[in-house]
């Protein structure tokens, strides 16, 4: 049931929709004002809450669509009889009399020794599905002579999730006494506790980073744990995609190799949000056959999901384009209103800076209403110091906090049950993430409200006016490529340092090993002696790569006046986020960056109160290294292959916080960085240009506008975030000798996104054309073809030319853009141009181009909207706001050549 494009005053129809009212939201402060909205359960039904949000001046017109997902009944089953009776009793003592059918089925597979993935909705009890067989095995193992006959390893993508799960395990296993000994082992674990964990804990909760850097390199100290390893739990495994997922896949292969050395063959239990082909993704991740459990038998409370488009303002942006109110400001207002209503809420925002801004703005609004309320709203993001993070988690669990502005650090499964509403500031990049975030509210079967606030960019604008793209389409497939040579090479070195590599090991790591090992030998990183390859350096091989793809030493953010360490920023993101003059937010306080020392990895900041935020702009050039696949599109061509990208942050914009108005631009002098990656590109001929009525004066503008819009729309078709990809448009490219548009992966060696774009090119570019054509502006705006990060200042732009060009291109597009040719999957050898050559082999302490990767999961600063064209002149570029940088800070000079523009991740 859906209500679409409701006119003003009709939203009261939503009031009766809730059938499962919230019953345990945190009460308001005792000194609340008597005229505040009542906080009884009925008043917090999702329909009622949305009605109140929409009742403000001109608010109802901002809701473009409201989707109502009705409640669903649950289906019970019984636990397998092989589960220990004590474990069943402990689960019943926790108030769970019977499992859902999918929980019992997953436990059955685990007991049979089958690796299994549970891919069901948020709050469907995935944790219990893997915990019950794990606890039963640990209980069996406690009866061994050493008390640790069975062990289990739990991997979470974030520290917060591991800590949260440890609390849950301790509570659930309390009736089992000391038979179950859970412990968190991560970078925050005190050193005095680590030896006890290695010797006595039988359920260790950690993250892939600690497994990569701490546990596997020191496997001899973990020998008693590894030889008894029965289960490996991989929670929130849908987050392991792109380059990060490819790294984790290789870490898991190293783990399996060491377990086999100690005589263990653990069963892998994976938990995932709803995803397409979960068993295929799980097999790629683990390298093992995995059984799929995807029939969700849990009950679900009703969900009211509103699509919200901020209004146009009276301001004008670049080239006189209309400007919408920012999603940040709109979300801060909604979080304020929800807090005043006493509605427990979380606002998810894509960037760390955005989380801080929303928190600050909401606190300022709340202070004007009630002095007791600002302290009940906070920001939660990565980059906080451990003690700050733990304090926020405690406040959230205790109910002290009523509203939270959070990055995806909180999205990933932290148990925040009891929330009534979720506000999502900007489409999070994938439908899987959207539903994961929306599912944070309404746990325990209660009703919930979710609101997606559109950012001023093509994809968000398209989605709020095409709700069927969200509510009638399946979630995306997970994309990862463990055979990426830039990923595989450092892990082969790390594996050889753990135990010398043999011929028998190569099958585990994939066929690409045969091509990489001679290069690693030539670089004097590995040496073959008799039948095995050995690590030759004194340095730790595990330090060759950062599996998050950040690369390099994190930049420390230090307060200049006091020398106090405020936090860290990933090396790849430093150029765009803590450059000189950048606004940096930390714990609600605003700082200006005084200087950035790349050599010592230190950014000095001083507290300030500027009325603006900053957004970096960059330039990009690109060259074709090798074309792997080429398909005719009429007279034009659609291609996929390897490219080299040179990128440089050149300036930054100062934008007014609330309105997004551009106040000025300042130049920067930062070194260029290079990246070898994978790209999809398309060319057009003179005949096609004539057919589209594209003359030389508007050619650059039409290409650039199409490029920016296509970058903005790609996340709808590939499991990527828009900052994972970049693009370049060139009226005459020296390698193709034709007008060309490139879209490339923002990670060394590629991440699979450009490949996905190649195979969905017809639908992808058709959606791009529709997004541009449907926009109501005259000559281009941030909702269609403008980009706030355009290094060329959004010059030139030609909206109508882009529409005509895409129309002509699509007219000749084949139904199967890839010509049904199969592209290399994770199990195939990368093409020759895809692998690093001996010249690029890492030096001491440096893996092949590992410093180039953009940080996985990192959000950008301000809004990113594709759009802009290019005229002849020096090579310049534009790009979506960077969440992180790309490559190492040394690379080839920018190639001279024809004009080109780009967006870079």
GROMACS .gro file of C-alpha atoms in nm, residues 317-321 616-619 650-653 655 662 664-665 667 704 708 780 785-797 865 867-871 874-879 900-903:
model
   50
  317UNK     CA    1   2.446   2.875  -0.715
  318UNK     CA    2   2.708   2.860  -0.986
  319UNK     CA    3   2.592   2.994  -1.322
  320UNK     CA    4   2.267   3.111  -1.159
  321UNK     CA    5   2.147   2.755  -1.095
  616UNK     CA    6   3.778   2.031  -0.186
  617UNK     CA    7   3.800   2.043  -0.565
  618UNK     CA    8   4.039   1.842  -0.777
  619UNK     CA    9   4.159   1.786  -1.134
  650UNK     CA   10   4.368   2.213  -0.651
  651UNK     CA   11   4.130   2.428  -0.447
  652UNK     CA   12   3.846   2.436  -0.199
  653UNK     CA   13   3.509   2.608  -0.181
  655UNK     CA   14   2.995   2.720   0.146
  662UNK     CA   15   2.921   2.949  -0.226
  664UNK     CA   16   3.446   3.186  -0.231
  665UNK     CA   17   3.719   2.959  -0.364
  667UNK     CA   18   4.369   2.766  -0.440
  704UNK     CA   19   3.086   1.667  -1.924
  708UNK     CA   20   2.876   1.382  -1.414
  780UNK     CA   21   2.160   2.257  -1.525
  785UNK     CA   22   2.444   1.800  -1.396
  786UNK     CA   23   2.630   2.036  -1.163
  787UNK     CA   24   2.893   1.916  -0.916
  788UNK     CA   25   3.012   2.106  -0.609
  789UNK     CA   26   3.354   1.947  -0.659
  790UNK     CA   27   3.401   2.033  -1.023
  791UNK     CA   28   3.762   2.143  -1.057
  792UNK     CA   29   3.660   2.338  -1.366
  793UNK     CA   30   3.397   2.540  -1.181
  794UNK     CA   31   3.111   2.365  -1.363
  795UNK     CA   32   3.223   2.522  -1.689
  796UNK     CA   33   3.099   2.455  -1.947
  797UNK     CA   34   2.762   2.286  -1.907
  865UNK     CA   35   2.621   1.609  -0.785
  867UNK     CA   36   2.737   1.746  -1.404
  868UNK     CA   37   2.944   1.981  -1.615
  869UNK     CA   38   3.106   1.991  -1.949
  870UNK     CA   39   3.446   2.077  -2.070
  871UNK     CA   40   3.597   2.321  -2.316
  874UNK     CA   41   4.456   2.280  -1.977
  875UNK     CA   42   4.357   1.943  -1.837
  876UNK     CA   43   4.122   2.008  -1.551
  877UNK     CA   44   3.861   1.807  -1.373
  878UNK     CA   45   3.586   1.792  -1.123
  879UNK     CA   46   3.464   1.525  -0.891
  900UNK     CA   47   3.924   1.694  -2.034
  901UNK     CA   48   3.720   1.714  -1.720
  902UNK     CA   49   3.643   1.466  -1.454
  903UNK     CA   50   3.499   1.369  -1.124
   0.00000   0.00000   0.00000
